[in-house]
Amino acid sequence: MHDYDIVVVGAGHAGCEAALAASRLGASTALLTINLDEIGKMPCNPAIGGPGKSQLVREIDALGGAMARITDESMIHIRMLNTSKGAAMQVRRAQADRGLYKRLWKATLENAENLSIIEGMVVHLYVENDEIRGVSLREGLEVRAKAVIIAVGTFLRGRVLLGDVGYSAGRAGEPASCALADALEELGYALTRLKTGTPPRIHRDSMDVSGLERQDTSETPLAFSFWSPPRTLPPNLPVYVSHTNEETHRVIRESLEESSNYNGLIAGEGPRHCPSLETKIVKFPDRTSHKVFLEPEGTDSTEVYLQGIYTAFSPQVQQRIVRSIRGLEKAHIERYGYNIEYGFIEPLHLRPTLESERIRGLYFAGQINGTTGYEEAAAQGIMAGINAVRRLRDDTPFVLSRGQAFIGVLIDDLVTKGITEPYRMLPSRAEYRITLREGNADLRLSHDGHAIGLLPDDRYATVVRRQRALDRLLAELHDTRVGPSHAVNEHLEQRGSARLTHNGASLFELLRRPNIGVSDLMDVSSLDSAVVQEAEIEGKYAGYLTQQDREIQRLRRLETLVIPEGFDFLALSNLSIEGRDLLQRVQPSSFGQACRVPGVSQADLSMLAIHLRR
């Protein structure tokens, strides 16, 4: 028998961040995985970032996590997206070398202090007096722990499906976890089914890209981590763009019964924001084409990932679909796409710390909570790891609010609203997205990461210097007033902006004008470009940021009105029956969270507020 402070079950992105965070905080930690060689595996797209997801990665980085750094060390292609929009909306997206990314995660965890990695499959959970005590493995090993984090991804009774074929698997080529699913159900956790899919991969030399749009890696040096040196990458692994066409759509329409999505084999709900190709054709019959991105998988791999062709068709139909697309007429499929259906738990039964309400010390993170995506999983993992350690030390829980981080939005949505489909982090889900930019994640969260003990002193010192430089620059912009005779008027005219009148203006007020940057107003040659960009965003979005800051302060006031643990909402006779039932089900921990429970009326919230103030 082995004894640890914390056991993490599963070594996907959630498990990796959870185990690394717990071990770095000094807790003796065991990471349990079915296959040591698949630690940190990217089973779907070998890409990190994009709208909503990039913010999560940068926030994980600011707290002291590893995803951004490992992405930087393994990336083969990186671009800024949304460049036609304002700077506050622009985000990074990188293609990683799939094999290198996985090896870097494994090496990081193997070299971490206080962390032991054990290959084995969990089949039982030990619980005494509603508190977790450890796990046992299929291999006969018993591992005792004071806290357990379940991060098993798509493995709970997972089934791979394509065409009319279905077989048990956690991912293609790996066994499903059925005994753990049974153990969770014995403890009272109801498992519901979801599905997700992958596209086919083709051999690089079998495609013809001569007539396709080419997307090169950024010519501007970029990095995901705030502490990685930005760099440019070799241009030899571009992404190409093709499109489906009428022939593609005809093949799909005539073959729907050969897709697991339409022949009755799949019961789980799929991701609405990342549907299968056959679902796109059925739901959007008027669309004559859909984009297909040809994305390289690595420097030592010949595989090309066909982003946009998520499918559960039989291999024969997949071949016809792929070869109907321009540039892929002679494509050789090396791996066929498939859907996977798996079990998840209802996240409404979790606390904002991701600890189960039912069993103390038992945490859940990642796709088992109904999310989809590496970034969403990693964000939950680091938060579960932090909170498991803080619980063992009787420290206050670490919970990020919706006004602090995209991570706060993600977890609050899960534990307050629940899910009806795989949850994907989208910018539109964050009410304060202009404030919660990917570029200022370090300024927002590095203080917390350092205070918790995850972010090293030298990295935090860099953030402090950056914040001070930004404060000085903003103060100078606010305090410096210029008039009609000032030389800055020449720059204004060159930019098509009106000259100043006799009243003059501060440089910050001028920064709010269209097409005017800080470099038009003052010499910035000695300043960090990231500091200059943040100052420009503060100026351009000043009105919105001020309004959002007021809303965030109101949110904080609502969150301070705490609801006692185990509060009996059913006893509040002055609330409607529906309101009582909804609140009792979710068990919000604050009045602010109660306000976000779907279906609770304003009248019920008013009565609840009166009761809490009493």
XYZ file of C-alpha atoms in Angstrom:
614
model
C 0.000 0.000 0.000
C 1.216 3.518 -0.862
C 0.289 6.738 0.974
C 0.119 10.193 -0.584
C -1.465 13.530 0.202
C -3.143 13.700 -3.214
C -3.898 11.187 -5.951
C -4.686 12.378 -9.485
C -6.469 9.879 -11.725
C -5.770 10.459 -15.414
C -2.864 12.156 -17.201
C -4.605 14.228 -19.852
C -4.419 18.011 -19.706
C -6.537 18.284 -16.552
C -4.586 15.589 -14.718
C -1.195 16.952 -15.786
C -1.896 20.490 -14.530
C -3.547 19.186 -11.342
C -0.656 16.878 -10.456
C 1.989 19.481 -11.269
C 0.247 22.183 -9.224
C -0.259 19.915 -6.197
C 3.336 18.670 -6.224
C 4.798 22.159 -6.670
C 2.791 23.309 -3.669
C 4.564 20.684 -1.577
C 1.932 17.938 -1.411
C 3.118 14.381 -1.953
C 1.253 13.501 -5.147
C 0.655 10.382 -7.218
C -0.406 10.638 -10.858
C -2.143 7.466 -12.031
C -2.442 6.741 -15.742
C -3.366 3.751 -17.870
C -0.355 4.281 -20.160
C 2.825 6.160 -19.245
C 3.574 6.771 -22.918
C 0.337 8.733 -23.436
C 0.819 11.400 -20.741
C -0.209 14.818 -22.103
C -1.564 13.303 -25.311
C -3.415 15.517 -27.812
C -5.966 12.999 -29.143
C -7.733 15.546 -31.311
C -6.373 18.735 -32.879
C -2.655 19.351 -32.172
C -3.442 23.010 -31.521
C -3.621 25.288 -28.505
C -5.482 28.589 -28.222
C -8.037 30.465 -30.254
C -10.916 32.714 -29.077
C -11.805 32.024 -25.441
C -9.236 29.248 -25.191
C -6.199 31.508 -25.547
C -7.379 33.509 -22.542
C -7.547 30.290 -20.500
C -4.001 29.289 -21.469
C -2.590 32.684 -20.559
C -4.453 32.645 -17.234
C -3.082 29.180 -16.430
C 0.359 30.564 -17.238
C -0.164 33.586 -14.985
C -1.093 31.297 -12.083
C 2.055 29.205 -12.571
C 0.810 26.364 -14.795
C 2.791 24.718 -17.584
C 0.545 24.533 -20.680
C 1.742 27.804 -22.247
C 5.431 27.045 -21.731
C 5.139 23.530 -23.164
C 3.230 24.931 -26.133
C 6.029 27.420 -26.768
C 8.660 24.678 -26.688
C 6.751 22.409 -29.067
C 4.960 24.762 -31.469
C 5.586 24.560 -35.220
C 3.134 27.287 -36.316
C 1.592 30.269 -34.520
C -0.648 33.136 -35.593
C -2.635 35.974 -34.079
C -6.350 35.645 -34.843
C -8.966 38.410 -35.143
C -6.358 40.873 -36.389
C -9.090 42.813 -38.218
C -10.666 43.553 -34.827
C -9.445 45.698 -31.967
C -6.347 44.701 -30.012
C -8.455 43.577 -27.041
C -10.109 40.891 -29.197
C -6.934 39.451 -30.736
C -5.770 36.024 -29.557
C -3.033 33.480 -30.227
C -3.408 30.034 -31.753
C -0.516 27.635 -32.144
C -0.009 24.298 -33.873
C 2.117 22.010 -31.719
C 4.290 19.086 -32.679
C 2.014 16.395 -31.267
C 4.800 13.981 -30.332
C 7.108 16.617 -28.842
C 4.292 18.196 -26.829
C 3.543 14.849 -25.219
C 7.210 14.119 -24.487
C 7.703 17.538 -22.880
C 4.732 17.008 -20.567
C 6.038 13.592 -19.550
C 9.528 14.966 -18.855
C 8.100 17.891 -16.866
C 6.113 15.577 -14.620
C 8.864 12.976 -14.255
C 11.271 15.671 -13.056
C 8.827 17.330 -10.636
C 9.571 17.048 -6.932
C 6.997 15.379 -4.674
C 5.389 13.659 -7.697
C 5.243 9.930 -8.398
C 3.801 8.564 -11.654
C 2.214 5.107 -11.538
C 0.884 3.135 -14.500
C -2.382 1.423 -13.677
C -6.166 1.590 -13.960
C -8.307 2.721 -11.026
C -11.177 0.342 -10.287
C -12.350 1.371 -6.811
C -12.649 4.449 -4.579
C -12.268 4.126 -0.818
C -14.736 6.320 1.082
C -15.271 6.462 4.840
C -17.830 8.719 6.528
C -18.408 10.602 3.265
C -14.697 11.380 2.905
C -12.305 10.014 0.289
C -9.514 7.771 1.564
C -7.849 6.501 -1.594
C -8.155 4.231 -4.620
C -7.301 0.710 -5.688
C -5.929 -0.322 -9.058
C -6.725 -3.169 -11.411
C -3.131 -4.278 -10.924
C -3.792 -4.988 -7.224
C -2.172 -1.874 -5.777
C -3.885 0.165 -3.058
C -3.094 3.884 -2.951
C -4.236 5.855 0.080
C -4.704 9.628 -0.100
C -6.306 12.559 1.696
C -7.678 13.958 -1.565
C -8.379 12.430 -4.975
C -8.810 14.323 -8.256
C -10.672 12.431 -10.994
C -9.553 13.652 -14.435
C -10.265 10.705 -16.724
C -11.388 12.566 -19.859
C -13.446 10.432 -22.244
C -12.550 7.095 -20.630
C -15.646 6.444 -18.471
C -17.368 3.645 -20.399
C -16.001 5.199 -23.570
C -17.099 3.807 -26.940
C -15.484 4.539 -30.292
C -17.988 4.636 -33.162
C -17.649 4.931 -36.921
C -20.176 3.736 -39.432
C -22.001 0.736 -37.976
C -18.969 -0.254 -35.880
C -18.733 0.447 -32.170
C -16.231 -0.826 -29.629
C -15.179 -0.083 -26.056
C -12.290 2.406 -25.817
C -11.280 5.509 -23.898
C -9.622 6.786 -27.041
C -8.736 4.893 -30.208
C -6.212 2.229 -29.210
C -6.724 2.649 -25.443
C -9.069 0.778 -23.074
C -12.169 2.333 -21.559
C -12.515 2.743 -17.793
C -15.618 0.765 -16.853
C -14.892 -0.325 -13.284
C -14.314 3.295 -12.189
C -17.647 4.242 -13.788
C -19.294 1.493 -11.731
C -17.548 2.732 -8.595
C -18.767 6.296 -9.126
C -22.337 5.114 -9.649
C -22.154 3.047 -6.458
C -21.260 6.270 -4.648
C -24.372 7.964 -6.034
C -22.977 9.807 -9.069
C -25.292 9.496 -12.064
C -23.351 9.269 -15.324
C -24.823 10.857 -18.451
C -23.505 10.444 -21.995
C -21.800 12.970 -24.261
C -19.963 12.568 -27.533
C -17.142 14.230 -29.387
C -15.367 13.485 -32.637
C -12.088 13.516 -34.538
C -11.387 13.912 -38.288
C -9.310 11.676 -40.534
C -5.567 12.218 -40.849
C -3.887 11.892 -44.236
C -0.326 11.348 -45.445
C 1.333 14.684 -46.207
C 2.793 13.564 -49.538
C -0.611 12.472 -50.872
C -2.116 15.970 -51.009
C -1.730 18.606 -53.711
C -1.571 22.101 -52.208
C -0.639 23.951 -55.382
C -4.051 25.610 -55.728
C -4.859 26.081 -52.025
C -4.752 29.118 -49.762
C -1.623 29.081 -47.609
C -1.499 30.336 -44.010
C 2.066 30.905 -42.873
C 3.274 31.155 -39.329
C 3.549 34.693 -37.940
C 6.448 36.823 -39.110
C 6.182 38.716 -35.824
C 7.877 36.901 -32.904
C 5.234 35.387 -30.611
C 4.989 33.205 -27.515
C 2.147 31.887 -25.395
C 3.861 32.159 -22.026
C 4.515 35.572 -20.536
C 7.977 34.287 -19.623
C 8.998 32.621 -22.894
C 11.079 34.709 -25.318
C 8.905 35.468 -28.367
C 10.252 33.845 -31.516
C 9.528 33.329 -35.175
C 9.227 29.785 -36.495
C 10.507 28.220 -39.729
C 7.972 28.667 -42.550
C 8.234 25.074 -43.765
C 5.083 23.781 -42.026
C 2.252 26.047 -43.178
C -1.469 25.401 -42.800
C -3.461 25.119 -46.036
C -7.154 25.881 -46.536
C -9.520 23.986 -48.837
C -13.312 23.689 -48.973
C -16.011 21.081 -49.232
C -18.169 21.297 -52.360
C -21.425 20.039 -53.870
C -19.916 16.615 -54.555
C -18.816 16.346 -50.915
C -22.294 17.254 -49.745
C -23.943 14.835 -52.168
C -21.832 11.939 -50.844
C -22.771 12.860 -47.278
C -26.502 13.251 -47.940
C -26.654 9.912 -49.747
C -24.692 8.090 -47.035
C -26.174 9.376 -43.779
C -27.223 5.897 -42.683
C -23.522 4.964 -42.708
C -22.705 7.550 -40.014
C -22.941 6.618 -36.330
C -24.415 10.069 -35.803
C -27.509 9.120 -37.827
C -27.907 5.339 -37.614
C -28.939 5.213 -33.952
C -25.661 3.987 -32.448
C -24.944 7.260 -30.606
C -27.153 8.574 -27.818
C -24.862 11.238 -26.319
C -25.140 14.943 -27.150
C -22.323 16.416 -29.242
C -20.646 19.859 -29.184
C -22.881 22.435 -30.890
C -19.959 24.763 -31.619
C -17.819 22.043 -33.197
C -20.275 19.731 -34.985
C -19.547 16.810 -37.273
C -19.364 17.508 -41.003
C -22.502 15.476 -41.617
C -24.344 17.566 -39.002
C -23.271 20.766 -40.779
C -24.653 19.463 -44.074
C -27.980 18.436 -42.485
C -28.461 21.600 -40.413
C -27.235 24.076 -43.022
C -28.504 22.689 -46.350
C -28.139 26.057 -48.097
C -24.389 26.242 -47.487
C -22.512 25.155 -50.599
C -19.129 24.752 -48.897
C -17.377 24.568 -45.547
C -13.725 25.304 -44.805
C -11.246 22.474 -44.319
C -7.874 23.284 -42.730
C -4.925 21.027 -43.551
C -2.815 21.204 -40.392
C 0.591 19.503 -39.972
C 1.014 17.254 -36.921
C 4.754 17.629 -36.360
C 8.259 17.905 -37.760
C 8.826 14.136 -37.662
C 5.307 13.158 -38.722
C 3.814 12.769 -42.198
C 0.284 13.075 -40.816
C -1.917 16.042 -41.703
C -4.995 16.770 -39.605
C -8.137 17.655 -41.605
C -9.667 20.261 -39.324
C -13.356 20.653 -40.191
C -14.061 17.037 -41.162
C -15.164 15.682 -37.795
C -17.061 12.578 -38.773
C -18.424 9.215 -37.685
C -18.849 7.806 -41.199
C -17.581 4.384 -42.176
C -14.014 4.319 -43.569
C -15.319 3.767 -47.090
C -17.461 6.920 -46.986
C -14.677 8.911 -45.323
C -12.436 8.047 -48.259
C -15.035 9.345 -50.750
C -15.595 12.535 -48.733
C -11.908 13.343 -48.446
C -11.127 12.677 -52.117
C -13.986 14.923 -53.241
C -12.181 17.956 -51.771
C -9.785 20.086 -53.775
C -6.169 19.177 -53.112
C -7.135 15.845 -51.568
C -8.148 13.977 -54.742
C -5.414 11.377 -54.173
C -5.215 11.638 -50.391
C -4.245 8.538 -48.442
C -5.984 8.334 -45.045
C -3.625 7.062 -42.358
C -6.093 7.367 -39.467
C -9.832 7.402 -39.915
C -11.998 9.842 -37.999
C -14.349 8.555 -35.327
C -16.770 9.666 -32.654
C -16.342 8.744 -29.029
C -19.229 8.526 -26.572
C -18.416 8.650 -22.869
C -19.825 9.231 -19.403
C -19.661 12.450 -17.392
C -20.992 13.609 -14.041
C -23.423 16.491 -13.529
C -21.189 19.442 -12.520
C -24.045 21.076 -10.577
C -23.041 18.745 -7.729
C -19.601 20.348 -7.478
C -18.492 23.245 -5.322
C -16.778 26.217 -7.012
C -13.495 24.590 -5.894
C -14.444 21.529 -8.038
C -14.787 19.438 -4.886
C -17.781 17.130 -4.748
C -20.588 18.229 -2.440
C -21.277 14.587 -1.662
C -17.798 13.303 -0.706
C -15.205 15.476 1.003
C -11.786 15.518 -0.617
C -13.025 14.161 -3.951
C -12.471 16.525 -6.895
C -13.420 16.315 -10.568
C -11.649 18.125 -13.424
C -11.827 18.120 -17.215
C -14.141 16.345 -19.616
C -15.671 14.288 -16.811
C -17.393 17.579 -15.879
C -18.899 17.938 -19.356
C -16.366 20.244 -21.006
C -14.563 19.780 -24.307
C -11.085 21.013 -25.193
C -7.551 20.814 -23.833
C -7.591 24.366 -22.493
C -10.854 23.966 -20.552
C -9.521 20.747 -19.023
C -6.176 22.257 -18.045
C -7.886 25.262 -16.414
C -9.995 22.967 -14.254
C -6.971 20.831 -13.468
C -4.841 23.610 -12.045
C -7.755 24.907 -9.966
C -8.542 21.432 -8.599
C -4.869 20.860 -7.750
C -4.591 24.191 -5.939
C -7.793 23.694 -3.972
C -7.043 20.099 -3.003
C -3.787 21.265 -1.392
C -5.439 24.252 0.293
C -8.115 21.982 1.753
C -5.472 19.714 3.285
C -3.849 22.773 4.869
C -7.163 24.287 6.017
C -6.484 27.334 3.836
C -9.322 29.363 2.351
C -10.537 28.011 -1.007
C -9.149 29.652 -4.129
C -12.070 30.626 -6.352
C -11.890 33.028 -9.289
C -14.992 35.092 -9.992
C -16.505 35.889 -13.379
C -15.012 39.364 -13.078
C -11.484 38.069 -12.522
C -10.861 35.475 -15.205
C -12.198 33.344 -18.014
C -11.378 30.444 -15.676
C -13.898 31.933 -13.257
C -16.539 32.084 -15.997
C -15.848 28.468 -17.013
C -16.171 26.994 -13.542
C -19.079 29.200 -12.504
C -21.010 28.170 -15.611
C -20.391 24.492 -14.849
C -21.341 24.498 -11.168
C -24.208 27.017 -11.478
C -25.847 26.312 -14.829
C -24.770 22.735 -15.563
C -24.476 21.536 -19.157
C -26.680 19.986 -21.809
C -23.891 19.578 -24.405
C -20.079 19.516 -24.284
C -19.096 22.912 -22.880
C -16.660 25.015 -24.876
C -15.234 28.293 -23.618
C -16.378 31.123 -25.895
C -15.643 34.854 -25.496
C -19.388 35.530 -25.595
C -19.803 33.608 -22.321
C -17.677 36.193 -20.480
C -19.629 39.339 -19.618
C -16.391 41.241 -18.923
C -14.316 39.971 -21.874
C -12.899 43.401 -22.709
C -11.459 43.567 -19.206
C -10.380 39.903 -19.223
C -7.975 40.098 -22.146
C -5.350 37.483 -22.960
C -2.728 40.254 -22.964
C -3.304 41.303 -19.342
C -3.754 37.867 -17.751
C -0.410 38.218 -15.966
C -1.419 41.589 -14.499
C -4.744 40.130 -13.369
C -3.650 36.811 -11.866
C 0.093 36.625 -11.235
C -0.306 38.117 -7.768
C -2.626 35.217 -6.901
C -0.274 32.665 -8.455
C 2.641 34.039 -6.441
C 0.669 34.291 -3.201
C -0.526 30.692 -3.561
C 3.059 29.528 -4.095
C 2.940 28.379 -7.723
C 4.527 31.336 -9.506
C 8.267 31.722 -8.740
C 9.672 34.961 -7.345
C 11.649 35.864 -10.475
C 8.614 35.559 -12.745
C 6.444 37.555 -10.375
C 9.123 40.267 -10.184
C 8.873 40.628 -13.967
C 5.123 41.204 -13.690
C 5.588 43.772 -10.928
C 8.043 45.687 -13.125
C 5.625 45.557 -16.038
C 2.733 46.817 -13.906
C 4.835 49.693 -12.592
C 5.925 50.635 -16.114
C 2.295 50.584 -17.270
C 1.189 52.703 -14.301
C 3.928 55.264 -15.032
C 3.009 55.418 -18.704
C -0.712 55.831 -18.007
C 0.019 58.513 -15.400
C 2.139 60.414 -17.914
C -0.569 60.156 -20.556
C -3.212 61.405 -18.123
C -1.068 64.206 -16.668
C 0.435 65.608 -19.869
C -1.791 68.228 -21.467
C -1.032 69.703 -24.875
C -2.478 72.646 -26.805
C -2.821 73.977 -30.350
C 0.858 74.919 -30.623
C 2.230 71.535 -29.540
C 4.169 69.428 -32.062
C 1.758 66.551 -31.535
C -0.699 68.338 -33.834
C 1.479 67.418 -36.810
C 1.067 63.733 -35.956
C -2.675 64.206 -35.532
C -3.005 65.738 -38.990
C -0.882 62.982 -40.555
C -3.287 60.434 -39.064
C -6.321 62.292 -40.399
C -7.320 63.560 -36.966
C -8.339 67.131 -36.130
C -5.852 69.569 -34.634
C -6.367 70.683 -31.068
C -8.404 73.774 -30.263
C -7.528 76.371 -27.636
C -8.876 74.099 -24.859
C -6.188 71.463 -25.446
C -6.400 67.862 -24.202
C -4.466 65.271 -22.247
C -2.465 62.708 -24.186
C -4.782 60.015 -22.801
C -7.787 61.823 -24.265
C -6.014 61.965 -27.637
C -5.290 58.240 -27.399
C -9.035 57.604 -27.504
C -9.174 58.971 -31.063
C -9.264 56.466 -33.954
C -5.904 55.685 -35.600
C -3.919 57.406 -32.848
C -1.357 55.299 -30.988
C 0.979 56.032 -28.106
C 3.893 56.344 -30.541
C 2.070 59.263 -32.214
C 1.986 61.116 -28.914
C 5.379 60.449 -27.330
C 8.709 58.640 -27.721
C 8.218 54.968 -26.812
C 11.588 53.602 -27.982
C 12.635 52.770 -24.419
C 9.357 51.080 -23.452
C 8.323 47.435 -23.623
C 5.993 46.961 -26.601
C 3.589 44.901 -24.463
C 3.315 47.811 -21.999
C 2.638 50.241 -24.840
C -0.054 47.984 -26.263
C -1.790 47.662 -22.885
C -1.772 51.441 -22.501
C -3.322 51.835 -25.950
C -6.061 49.351 -25.085
C -6.746 51.235 -21.853
C -7.174 54.383 -23.905
C -9.220 52.969 -26.794
C -11.594 51.056 -24.531
C -11.649 53.530 -21.632
C -15.428 53.995 -21.612
C -16.168 50.281 -21.817
C -13.546 49.426 -19.200
C -14.934 51.990 -16.755
C -18.437 50.588 -17.192
C -17.222 47.005 -16.785
C -15.247 47.933 -13.688
C -18.462 49.253 -12.086
C -20.242 46.018 -12.993
C -17.386 43.918 -11.594
C -17.499 45.851 -8.314
C -21.245 45.170 -8.116
C -20.587 41.485 -8.772
C -18.049 41.407 -5.933
C -20.595 42.919 -3.557
C -23.102 40.195 -4.497
C -20.485 37.493 -4.022
C -19.718 38.708 -0.487
C -23.279 37.919 0.594
C -22.451 34.340 1.574
C -24.998 31.527 1.768
C -24.138 29.038 4.541
C -23.093 25.542 3.452
C -25.998 23.092 3.507
C -28.587 25.888 3.489
C -32.140 24.500 3.260
C -33.776 26.449 0.429
C -36.851 24.217 0.601
C -37.670 25.771 3.979
C -38.083 29.263 2.464
C -41.873 29.327 2.147
C -41.919 32.857 0.697
C -40.123 31.620 -2.446
C -41.898 29.915 -5.319
C -41.797 26.117 -5.431
C -39.778 26.270 -8.649
C -37.284 28.731 -7.170
C -36.821 26.609 -4.056
C -36.253 23.459 -6.103
C -33.745 25.099 -8.445
C -31.738 26.659 -5.615
C -31.806 23.461 -3.580
C -30.444 21.554 -6.567
C -27.576 23.953 -7.280
C -26.802 24.911 -3.648
C -25.231 28.306 -4.533
C -22.539 29.465 -2.124
C -23.277 33.186 -2.512
C -26.132 35.458 -3.492
C -24.236 36.342 -6.666
C -24.168 32.695 -7.693
C -27.876 32.360 -6.835
C -28.590 35.233 -9.245
C -27.041 33.195 -12.063
C -29.071 30.010 -11.497
C -31.198 29.612 -14.652
C -34.942 29.862 -14.022
C -34.862 31.632 -10.632
C -37.119 34.682 -10.811
C -36.239 38.191 -9.693
C -39.027 37.987 -7.080
C -37.462 34.865 -5.574
C -34.048 36.518 -5.540
C -35.469 39.566 -3.749
C -36.990 37.384 -1.036
C -33.753 35.405 -0.721
C -31.769 38.615 -0.284
C -34.100 39.773 2.485
C -33.725 36.431 4.255
C -29.917 36.434 3.980
C -29.626 39.994 5.316
C -31.656 38.973 8.346
